[in-house]
CSV table of C-alpha atoms and ligand atoms in Angstrom, one decimal:
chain,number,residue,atom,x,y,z
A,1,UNK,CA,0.0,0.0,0.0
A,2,UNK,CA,1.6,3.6,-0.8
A,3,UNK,CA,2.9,5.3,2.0
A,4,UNK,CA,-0.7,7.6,3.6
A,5,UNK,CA,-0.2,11.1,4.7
A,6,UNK,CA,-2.6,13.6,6.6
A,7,UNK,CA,-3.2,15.8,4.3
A,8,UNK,CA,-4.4,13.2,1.8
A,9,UNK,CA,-7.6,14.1,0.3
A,10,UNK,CA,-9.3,10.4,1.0
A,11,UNK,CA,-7.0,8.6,3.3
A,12,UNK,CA,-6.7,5.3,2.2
A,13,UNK,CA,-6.3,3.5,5.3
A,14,UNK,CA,-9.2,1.5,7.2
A,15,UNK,CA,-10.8,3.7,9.4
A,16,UNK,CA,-10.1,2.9,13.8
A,17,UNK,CA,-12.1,5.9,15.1
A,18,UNK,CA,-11.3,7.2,18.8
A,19,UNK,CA,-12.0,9.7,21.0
A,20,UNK,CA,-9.7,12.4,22.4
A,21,UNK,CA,-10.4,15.0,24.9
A,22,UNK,CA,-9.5,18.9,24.5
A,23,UNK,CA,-9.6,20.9,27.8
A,24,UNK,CA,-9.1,24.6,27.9
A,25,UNK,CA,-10.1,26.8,30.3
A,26,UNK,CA,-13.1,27.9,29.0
A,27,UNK,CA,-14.7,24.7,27.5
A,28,UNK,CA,-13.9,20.9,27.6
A,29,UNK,CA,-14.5,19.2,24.2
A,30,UNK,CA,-14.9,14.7,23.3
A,31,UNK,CA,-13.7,14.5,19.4
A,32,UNK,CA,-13.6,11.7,17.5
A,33,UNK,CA,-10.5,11.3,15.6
A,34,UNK,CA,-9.4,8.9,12.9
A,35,UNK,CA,-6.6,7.0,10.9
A,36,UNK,CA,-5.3,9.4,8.4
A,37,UNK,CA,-6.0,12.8,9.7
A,38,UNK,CA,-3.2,14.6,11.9
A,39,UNK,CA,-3.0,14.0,15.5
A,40,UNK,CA,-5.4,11.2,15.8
A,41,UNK,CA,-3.9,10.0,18.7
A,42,UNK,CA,-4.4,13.5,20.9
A,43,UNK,CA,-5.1,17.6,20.3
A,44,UNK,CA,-1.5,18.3,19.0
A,45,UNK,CA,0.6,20.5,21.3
A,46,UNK,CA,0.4,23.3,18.7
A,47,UNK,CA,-3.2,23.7,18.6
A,48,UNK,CA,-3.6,23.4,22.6
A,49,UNK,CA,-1.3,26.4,22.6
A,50,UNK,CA,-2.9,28.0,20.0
A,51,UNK,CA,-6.5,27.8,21.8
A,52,UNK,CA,-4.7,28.7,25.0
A,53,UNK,CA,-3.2,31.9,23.9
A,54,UNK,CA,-5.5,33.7,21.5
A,55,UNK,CA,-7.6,36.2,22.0
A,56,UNK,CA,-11.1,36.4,21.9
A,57,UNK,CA,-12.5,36.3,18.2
A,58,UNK,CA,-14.0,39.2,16.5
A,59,UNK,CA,-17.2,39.7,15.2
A,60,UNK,CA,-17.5,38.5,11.6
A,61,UNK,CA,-16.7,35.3,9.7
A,62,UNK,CA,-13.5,33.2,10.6
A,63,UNK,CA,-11.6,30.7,9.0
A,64,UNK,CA,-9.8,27.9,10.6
A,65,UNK,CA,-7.4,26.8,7.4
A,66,UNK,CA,-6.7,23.1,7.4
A,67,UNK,CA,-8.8,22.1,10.1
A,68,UNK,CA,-8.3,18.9,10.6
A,69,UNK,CA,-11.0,16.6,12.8
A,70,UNK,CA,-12.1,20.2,13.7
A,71,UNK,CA,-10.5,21.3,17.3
A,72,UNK,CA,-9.9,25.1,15.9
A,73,UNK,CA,-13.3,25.2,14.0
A,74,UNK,CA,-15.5,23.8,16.9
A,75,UNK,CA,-13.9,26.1,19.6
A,76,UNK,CA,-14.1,29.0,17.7
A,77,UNK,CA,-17.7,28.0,17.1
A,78,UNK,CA,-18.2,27.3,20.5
A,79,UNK,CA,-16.5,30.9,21.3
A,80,UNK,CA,-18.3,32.7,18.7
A,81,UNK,CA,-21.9,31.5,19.1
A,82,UNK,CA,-22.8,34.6,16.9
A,83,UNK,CA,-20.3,34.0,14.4
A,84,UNK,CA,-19.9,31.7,11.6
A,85,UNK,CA,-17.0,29.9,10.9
A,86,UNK,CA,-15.2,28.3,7.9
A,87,UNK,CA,-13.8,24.9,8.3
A,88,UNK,CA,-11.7,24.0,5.3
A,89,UNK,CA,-9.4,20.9,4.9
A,90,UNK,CA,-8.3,18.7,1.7
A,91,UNK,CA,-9.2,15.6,3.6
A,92,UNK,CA,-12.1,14.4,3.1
A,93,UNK,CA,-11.6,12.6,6.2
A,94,UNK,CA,-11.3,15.2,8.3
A,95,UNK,CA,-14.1,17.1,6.9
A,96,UNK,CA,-16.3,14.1,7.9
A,97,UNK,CA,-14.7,14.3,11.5
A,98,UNK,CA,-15.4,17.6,11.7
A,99,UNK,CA,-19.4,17.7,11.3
A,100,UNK,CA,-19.2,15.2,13.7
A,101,UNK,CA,-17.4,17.1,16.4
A,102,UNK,CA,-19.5,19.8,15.4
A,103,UNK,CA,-22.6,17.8,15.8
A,104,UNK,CA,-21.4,16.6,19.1
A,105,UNK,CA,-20.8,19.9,20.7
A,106,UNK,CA,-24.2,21.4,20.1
A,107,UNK,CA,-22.9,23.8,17.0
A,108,UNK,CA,-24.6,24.9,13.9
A,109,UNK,CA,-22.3,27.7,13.4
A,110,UNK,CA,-19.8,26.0,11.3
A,111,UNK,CA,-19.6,25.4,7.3
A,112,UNK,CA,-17.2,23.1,6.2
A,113,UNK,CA,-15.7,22.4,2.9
A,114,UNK,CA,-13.0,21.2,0.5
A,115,UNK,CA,-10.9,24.6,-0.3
A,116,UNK,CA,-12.5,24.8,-3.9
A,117,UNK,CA,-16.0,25.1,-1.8
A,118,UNK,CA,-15.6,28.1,-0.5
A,119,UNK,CA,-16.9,31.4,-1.7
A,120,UNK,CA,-14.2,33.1,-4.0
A,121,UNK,CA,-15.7,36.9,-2.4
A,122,UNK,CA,-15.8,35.4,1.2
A,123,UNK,CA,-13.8,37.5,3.4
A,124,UNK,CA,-12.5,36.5,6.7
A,125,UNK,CA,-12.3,38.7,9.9
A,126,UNK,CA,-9.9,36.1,11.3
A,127,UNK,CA,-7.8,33.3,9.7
A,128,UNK,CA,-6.8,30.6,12.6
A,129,UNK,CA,-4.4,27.7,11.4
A,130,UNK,CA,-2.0,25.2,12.5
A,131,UNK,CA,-0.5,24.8,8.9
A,132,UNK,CA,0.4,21.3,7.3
A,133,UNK,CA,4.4,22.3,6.9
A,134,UNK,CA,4.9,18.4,6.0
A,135,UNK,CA,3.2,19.6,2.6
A,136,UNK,CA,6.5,21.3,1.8
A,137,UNK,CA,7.7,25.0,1.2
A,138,UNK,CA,6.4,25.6,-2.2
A,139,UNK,CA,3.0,24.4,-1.6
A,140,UNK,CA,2.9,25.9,1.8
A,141,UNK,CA,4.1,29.6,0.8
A,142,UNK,CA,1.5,29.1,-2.1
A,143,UNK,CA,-1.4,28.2,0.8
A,144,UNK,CA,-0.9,30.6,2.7
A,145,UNK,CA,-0.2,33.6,-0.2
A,146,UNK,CA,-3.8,32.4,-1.4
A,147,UNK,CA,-5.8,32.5,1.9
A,148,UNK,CA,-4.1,34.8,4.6
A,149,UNK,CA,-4.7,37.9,2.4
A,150,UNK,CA,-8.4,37.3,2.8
A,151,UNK,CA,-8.1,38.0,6.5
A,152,UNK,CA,-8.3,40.5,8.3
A,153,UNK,CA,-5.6,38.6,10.8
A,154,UNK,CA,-4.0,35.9,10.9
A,155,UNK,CA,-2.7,33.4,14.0
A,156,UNK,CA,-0.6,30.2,13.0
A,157,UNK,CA,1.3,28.0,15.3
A,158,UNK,CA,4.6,26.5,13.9
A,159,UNK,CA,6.5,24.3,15.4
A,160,UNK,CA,10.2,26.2,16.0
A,161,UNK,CA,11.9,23.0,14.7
A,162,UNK,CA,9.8,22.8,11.6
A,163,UNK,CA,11.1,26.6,10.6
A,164,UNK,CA,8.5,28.7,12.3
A,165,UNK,CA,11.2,31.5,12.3
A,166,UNK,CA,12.0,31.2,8.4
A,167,UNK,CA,8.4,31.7,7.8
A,168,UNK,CA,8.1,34.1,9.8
A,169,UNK,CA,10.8,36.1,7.7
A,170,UNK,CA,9.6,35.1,4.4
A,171,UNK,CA,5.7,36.5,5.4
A,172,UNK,CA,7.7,39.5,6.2
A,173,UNK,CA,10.1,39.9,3.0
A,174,UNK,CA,8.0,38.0,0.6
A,175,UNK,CA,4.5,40.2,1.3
A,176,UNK,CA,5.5,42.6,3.5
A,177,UNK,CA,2.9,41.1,6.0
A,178,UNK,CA,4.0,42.4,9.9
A,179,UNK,CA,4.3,39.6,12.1
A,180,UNK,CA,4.6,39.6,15.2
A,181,UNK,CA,5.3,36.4,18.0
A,182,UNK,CA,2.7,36.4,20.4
A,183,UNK,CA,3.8,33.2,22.2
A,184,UNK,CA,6.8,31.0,22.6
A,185,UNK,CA,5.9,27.7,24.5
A,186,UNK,CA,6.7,24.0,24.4
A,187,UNK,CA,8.4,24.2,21.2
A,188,UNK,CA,6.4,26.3,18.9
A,189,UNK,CA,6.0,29.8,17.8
A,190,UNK,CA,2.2,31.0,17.7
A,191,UNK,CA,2.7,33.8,15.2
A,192,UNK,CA,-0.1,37.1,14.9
A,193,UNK,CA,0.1,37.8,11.1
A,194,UNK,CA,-1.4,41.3,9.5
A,195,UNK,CA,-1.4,41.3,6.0
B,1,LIG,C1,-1.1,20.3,10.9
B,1,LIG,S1,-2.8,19.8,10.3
B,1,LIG,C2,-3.8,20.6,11.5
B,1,LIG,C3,-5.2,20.0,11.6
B,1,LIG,C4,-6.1,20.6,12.7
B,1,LIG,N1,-6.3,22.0,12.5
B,1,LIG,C5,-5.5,20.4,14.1
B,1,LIG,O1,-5.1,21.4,14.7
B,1,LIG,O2,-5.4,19.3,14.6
B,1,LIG,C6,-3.0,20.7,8.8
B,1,LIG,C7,-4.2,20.3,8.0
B,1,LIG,O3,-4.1,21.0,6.7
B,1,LIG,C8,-4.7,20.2,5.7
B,1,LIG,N2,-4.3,20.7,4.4
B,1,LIG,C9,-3.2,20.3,3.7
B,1,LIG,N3,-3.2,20.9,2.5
B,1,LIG,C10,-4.2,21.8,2.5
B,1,LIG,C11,-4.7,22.7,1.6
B,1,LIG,N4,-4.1,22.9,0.4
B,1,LIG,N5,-5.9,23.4,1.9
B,1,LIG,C12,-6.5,23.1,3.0
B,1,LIG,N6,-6.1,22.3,4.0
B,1,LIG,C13,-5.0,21.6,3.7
B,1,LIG,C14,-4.3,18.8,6.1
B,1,LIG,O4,-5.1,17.8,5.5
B,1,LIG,C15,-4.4,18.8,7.6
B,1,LIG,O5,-5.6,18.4,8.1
């Protein structure tokens, strides 16, 4: 069988679904994960921290980028009851997942679709993403050139050994974006991006 990664966009492997818990401070959250979708075995440090540390959201539409079995998209939805959010991932895996974490947190608030789903005019007030580096720098720098600059603001958590600091620079020479390191903790960089 060829080697499976994450952000395949129908995992190949048979599916093993489990649960894992997220607490934070202000909510506790069961999701079910899966074979082929990052992190299944629990909430990755990188998205704990980036729950943890960043501030409220605004009023408006938000996007959690790559979301995954849906731990940014169902917190934020959770957070922003009055909101709506965009959960967008290649994996059709995870998209699954994440109407059913969505389901099973009492949320309505949440759309969620394959990249080429979502509204070309939709603007974001807030872009939320623990990108999939393992994609590679080309396709990564062309991700987030094609989505950040619908936002209003951006917050990503890289991991500091997976080059959070060179991306850092290359948002910053590439596009000019100012970014600006709101937290260094347990290995990764959660990064405050204006474009
Ligand atoms: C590091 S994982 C983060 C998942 C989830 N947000 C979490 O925190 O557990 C990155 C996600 O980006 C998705 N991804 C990869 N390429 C993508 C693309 N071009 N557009 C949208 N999502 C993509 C992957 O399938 C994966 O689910």
């Amino acid at each position: 069988m060829p080697l499976s990664h994450y952000f395949d966009t129908t995992p190949s492997g048979p599916s093993a679904p489990r649960t894992v818990v997220l607490v934070l401070p202000d909510l506790t959250l069961e999701l079910t994960t899966d074979r082929g979708v990052f992190s299944a075995e629990h909430v990755d440090a990188g998205t704990r921290l980036l729950l943890q540390e960043v501030p409220p959201p605004p009023a408006g539409v938000l996007l959690d980028l790559g979301c995954g079995y849906g731990p940014i998209a169902v917190t934020l939805a959770r957070r922003a009851p009055a909101g709506r959010v965009w959960a967008v991932d290649v994996n059709a895996r995870a998209r699954a997942l994440t109407a059913t974490n969505a389901a099973a947190a009492g949320v309505a608030n949440i759309e969620i679709g394959a990249p080429d789903e979502v509204p070309d005019d939709l603007r974001f007030a807030a872009l939320y993403s623990n990108p999939p580096i393992r994609v590679g720098k080309a396709p990564l720098h062309d991700l987030l050139a094609a989505w950040v600059p619908r936002a209003d603001i951006a917050y990503l958590v890289v991991s500091k050994h997976l080059g959070a600091d060179s991306l850092a620079r290359w948002m910053q020479a590439e596009h000019g974006w100012r970014v600006r390191r709101l937290v260094s903790r347990v290995g990764y960089r959660l990064l405050e991006v204006h474009p």
